[in-house]
């Protein structure tokens, strides 16, 4: 019978090796993608040994990368019903990163078997997306925080942070904290603002 591991984020052996490489070369780490599955760690393996999901079910969109604590990178990713043919319980997740020698490798394996998340199918009358937060150990490696999916959904907090450099919203104009928009909209507004600034010279 496979060993049951506690819910959490587990740095893989390939992830650990990547940290050593990037520290030696003083290169940023680039996280590439995320996904969820409905499997568990196979018998005879530990989370650190995983090189892929046990049972891949749906892709995830990386919506935010930050470094709130030294030595860690926090990644938020979203899974949408529109990408799912048959509903399932997400019991595992994963974050991939780019290795300069091997290419894309599974960096962090995520166990969520104790509190799996139900992911609805695209055909269900009620659509939804699930949001997951993963803490990734990076040690002293600098993190590329720009690799986010423009089709992901941004919370109002993300909007405020990205607009902070060029806009102020009064309390009457500020939408609710749970208001969400596509990150592509934010990028379009930012591009417009930059073009306006370049034209006016302000």
Short mmCIF file of C-alpha atoms in Angstrom, two decimals:
data_model
loop_
_atom_site.label_atom_id
_atom_site.label_comp_id
_atom_site.label_asym_id
_atom_site.label_seq_id
_atom_site.Cartn_x
_atom_site.Cartn_y
_atom_site.Cartn_z
CA UNK A 1 0.00 0.00 0.00
CA UNK A 2 1.43 3.43 -0.96
CA UNK A 3 2.61 5.68 1.87
CA UNK A 4 0.24 8.55 2.71
CA UNK A 5 2.11 11.86 2.80
CA UNK A 6 0.89 14.97 4.59
CA UNK A 7 -0.44 17.84 2.49
CA UNK A 8 2.32 20.22 1.55
CA UNK A 9 4.87 21.39 -1.03
CA UNK A 10 7.85 19.10 -1.58
CA UNK A 11 11.05 20.13 -3.36
CA UNK A 12 12.05 17.34 -5.76
CA UNK A 13 15.56 15.96 -6.17
CA UNK A 14 15.71 17.51 -9.63
CA UNK A 15 14.62 20.80 -8.10
CA UNK A 16 17.37 20.56 -5.49
CA UNK A 17 19.95 19.88 -8.21
CA UNK A 18 18.67 22.88 -10.19
CA UNK A 19 19.16 25.18 -7.20
CA UNK A 20 22.82 24.13 -7.02
CA UNK A 21 23.31 24.77 -10.74
CA UNK A 22 21.69 28.20 -10.68
CA UNK A 23 23.55 29.28 -7.55
CA UNK A 24 26.83 28.32 -9.21
CA UNK A 25 26.00 30.20 -12.42
CA UNK A 26 24.24 33.07 -10.60
CA UNK A 27 21.25 32.63 -12.93
CA UNK A 28 17.58 33.29 -12.21
CA UNK A 29 15.15 30.44 -11.80
CA UNK A 30 12.35 30.38 -14.36
CA UNK A 31 9.16 28.62 -13.36
CA UNK A 32 7.38 27.44 -16.49
CA UNK A 33 4.02 25.87 -15.72
CA UNK A 34 1.71 24.24 -13.20
CA UNK A 35 -0.85 21.43 -13.25
CA UNK A 36 -3.01 19.25 -11.02
CA UNK A 37 -3.81 15.56 -11.02
CA UNK A 38 -5.92 12.99 -9.21
CA UNK A 39 -3.18 10.54 -8.26
CA UNK A 40 -0.95 9.92 -5.25
CA UNK A 41 2.74 9.20 -4.77
CA UNK A 42 3.32 5.64 -6.06
CA UNK A 43 4.44 2.88 -3.72
CA UNK A 44 8.20 2.88 -3.29
CA UNK A 45 8.55 6.59 -4.08
CA UNK A 46 8.57 9.76 -2.01
CA UNK A 47 7.39 13.22 -3.14
CA UNK A 48 11.02 14.27 -3.70
CA UNK A 49 11.41 11.46 -6.25
CA UNK A 50 8.50 12.58 -8.45
CA UNK A 51 9.32 13.64 -12.00
CA UNK A 52 5.70 14.05 -13.11
CA UNK A 53 2.20 13.91 -11.69
CA UNK A 54 0.98 10.41 -10.88
CA UNK A 55 -2.23 11.07 -12.84
CA UNK A 56 -2.27 14.34 -14.80
CA UNK A 57 -5.76 15.85 -15.14
CA UNK A 58 -5.66 19.59 -15.92
CA UNK A 59 -3.23 22.44 -16.59
CA UNK A 60 -2.84 25.38 -14.25
CA UNK A 61 -2.35 29.04 -15.14
CA UNK A 62 0.34 30.82 -13.15
CA UNK A 63 -1.23 34.11 -12.07
CA UNK A 64 1.32 35.41 -9.57
CA UNK A 65 4.94 34.85 -8.55
CA UNK A 66 6.37 36.63 -5.53
CA UNK A 67 9.17 36.32 -2.97
CA UNK A 68 7.61 37.40 0.35
CA UNK A 69 10.15 35.42 2.38
CA UNK A 70 13.88 35.10 1.72
CA UNK A 71 14.70 31.74 0.20
CA UNK A 72 11.15 31.07 -0.99
CA UNK A 73 9.09 31.78 -4.09
CA UNK A 74 5.32 31.87 -3.72
CA UNK A 75 3.41 30.84 -6.84
CA UNK A 76 -0.35 31.19 -7.27
CA UNK A 77 -1.92 29.17 -10.08
CA UNK A 78 -5.48 28.65 -11.24
CA UNK A 79 -7.32 25.66 -12.72
CA UNK A 80 -10.42 26.36 -14.82
CA UNK A 81 -13.45 24.18 -15.49
CA UNK A 82 -13.21 25.01 -19.18
CA UNK A 83 -10.05 22.86 -19.39
CA UNK A 84 -11.71 19.79 -17.85
CA UNK A 85 -13.70 17.14 -19.73
CA UNK A 86 -14.67 15.07 -16.67
CA UNK A 87 -14.88 16.44 -13.13
CA UNK A 88 -12.33 15.12 -10.66
CA UNK A 89 -10.86 15.52 -7.18
CA UNK A 90 -7.47 17.22 -7.42
CA UNK A 91 -5.25 15.38 -4.94
CA UNK A 92 -1.85 16.42 -6.29
CA UNK A 93 -0.24 19.35 -8.04
CA UNK A 94 3.10 20.33 -9.49
CA UNK A 95 5.28 23.26 -10.50
CA UNK A 96 7.83 22.93 -13.30
CA UNK A 97 11.01 24.96 -13.87
CA UNK A 98 13.61 25.23 -16.62
CA UNK A 99 16.88 23.38 -16.16
CA UNK A 100 19.73 24.60 -18.42
CA UNK A 101 20.87 21.02 -19.08
CA UNK A 102 17.74 18.87 -18.91
CA UNK A 103 15.08 21.31 -20.06
CA UNK A 104 11.82 21.47 -18.13
CA UNK A 105 11.85 19.53 -14.85
CA UNK A 106 9.29 18.96 -12.09
CA UNK A 107 10.51 21.32 -9.38
CA UNK A 108 7.89 21.13 -6.61
CA UNK A 109 5.42 18.29 -6.05
CA UNK A 110 2.28 19.27 -4.13
CA UNK A 111 0.32 16.82 -1.99
CA UNK A 112 -3.32 17.82 -1.39
CA UNK A 113 -4.70 14.34 -0.73
CA UNK A 114 -5.94 15.22 2.77
CA UNK A 115 -8.05 18.10 1.43
CA UNK A 116 -8.60 17.47 -2.29
CA UNK A 117 -10.31 20.12 -4.41
CA UNK A 118 -13.28 19.21 -6.62
CA UNK A 119 -12.74 20.48 -10.17
CA UNK A 120 -15.93 20.72 -12.22
CA UNK A 121 -16.17 19.65 -15.86
CA UNK A 122 -16.62 22.15 -18.67
CA UNK A 123 -20.05 20.65 -19.38
CA UNK A 124 -21.35 21.38 -15.87
CA UNK A 125 -23.95 24.17 -15.69
CA UNK A 126 -21.89 25.91 -12.98
CA UNK A 127 -18.40 26.92 -14.04
CA UNK A 128 -15.63 27.69 -11.60
CA UNK A 129 -11.91 27.97 -11.16
CA UNK A 130 -9.80 26.75 -8.26
CA UNK A 131 -6.81 28.69 -7.01
CA UNK A 132 -3.76 27.07 -5.42
CA UNK A 133 -0.78 28.64 -3.64
CA UNK A 134 2.54 26.82 -3.65
CA UNK A 135 5.64 27.70 -1.63
CA UNK A 136 8.82 26.78 -3.51
CA UNK A 137 12.24 26.63 -1.86
CA UNK A 138 14.78 28.60 -3.92
CA UNK A 139 17.57 29.25 -1.38
CA UNK A 140 19.68 32.17 -2.62
CA UNK A 141 18.61 31.87 -6.27
CA UNK A 142 17.01 34.97 -7.79
CA UNK A 143 13.49 34.39 -9.10
CA UNK A 144 12.08 35.48 -12.45
CA UNK A 145 8.73 36.90 -11.31
CA UNK A 146 7.56 37.92 -14.81
CA UNK A 147 6.49 34.48 -16.05
CA UNK A 148 2.73 34.68 -15.53
CA UNK A 149 -0.11 33.68 -17.83
CA UNK A 150 -1.98 36.71 -19.24
CA UNK A 151 -5.18 34.64 -19.43
CA UNK A 152 -5.21 34.11 -15.66
CA UNK A 153 -7.60 35.99 -13.37
CA UNK A 154 -6.27 38.83 -11.22
CA UNK A 155 -7.68 39.78 -7.82
CA UNK A 156 -8.20 43.40 -6.89
CA UNK A 157 -5.03 43.30 -4.78
CA UNK A 158 -2.98 42.38 -7.86
CA UNK A 159 -4.67 45.13 -9.86
CA UNK A 160 -3.84 47.72 -7.22
CA UNK A 161 -0.22 46.61 -7.05
CA UNK A 162 0.23 46.84 -10.83
CA UNK A 163 -1.59 50.17 -11.12
CA UNK A 164 0.17 51.72 -8.12
CA UNK A 165 2.85 53.35 -10.26
CA UNK A 166 0.45 55.46 -12.28
CA UNK A 167 -3.05 55.68 -10.85
CA UNK A 168 -5.01 56.42 -7.70
CA UNK A 169 -8.51 55.11 -7.01
CA UNK A 170 -10.86 56.81 -4.61
CA UNK A 171 -12.86 54.64 -2.24
CA UNK A 172 -15.96 55.35 -4.32
CA UNK A 173 -14.25 54.16 -7.51
CA UNK A 174 -12.52 51.11 -6.07
CA UNK A 175 -14.31 47.82 -6.87
CA UNK A 176 -14.81 45.20 -4.19
CA UNK A 177 -11.86 43.16 -2.96
CA UNK A 178 -13.13 40.06 -4.77
CA UNK A 179 -13.41 41.78 -8.15
CA UNK A 180 -11.46 39.86 -10.79
CA UNK A 181 -10.29 40.70 -14.31
CA UNK A 182 -8.06 38.98 -16.86
CA UNK A 183 -4.38 39.86 -16.54
CA UNK A 184 -4.44 40.56 -20.30
CA UNK A 185 -6.69 43.54 -19.52
CA UNK A 186 -4.13 44.86 -17.05
CA UNK A 187 -1.38 44.53 -19.65
CA UNK A 188 -3.45 46.38 -22.23
CA UNK A 189 -4.11 49.23 -19.81
CA UNK A 190 -0.45 49.38 -18.85
CA UNK A 191 0.57 49.47 -22.54
CA UNK A 192 -1.92 52.29 -23.14
CA UNK A 193 -0.58 54.24 -20.18
CA UNK A 194 3.03 53.82 -21.32
CA UNK A 195 2.12 54.98 -24.85
CA UNK A 196 0.32 58.02 -23.46
CA UNK A 197 3.32 58.86 -21.29
CA UNK A 198 5.73 58.54 -24.23
CA UNK A 199 3.53 60.78 -26.41
CA UNK A 200 3.11 63.51 -23.79
CA UNK A 201 6.63 63.22 -22.38
CA UNK A 202 5.34 63.30 -18.82
#
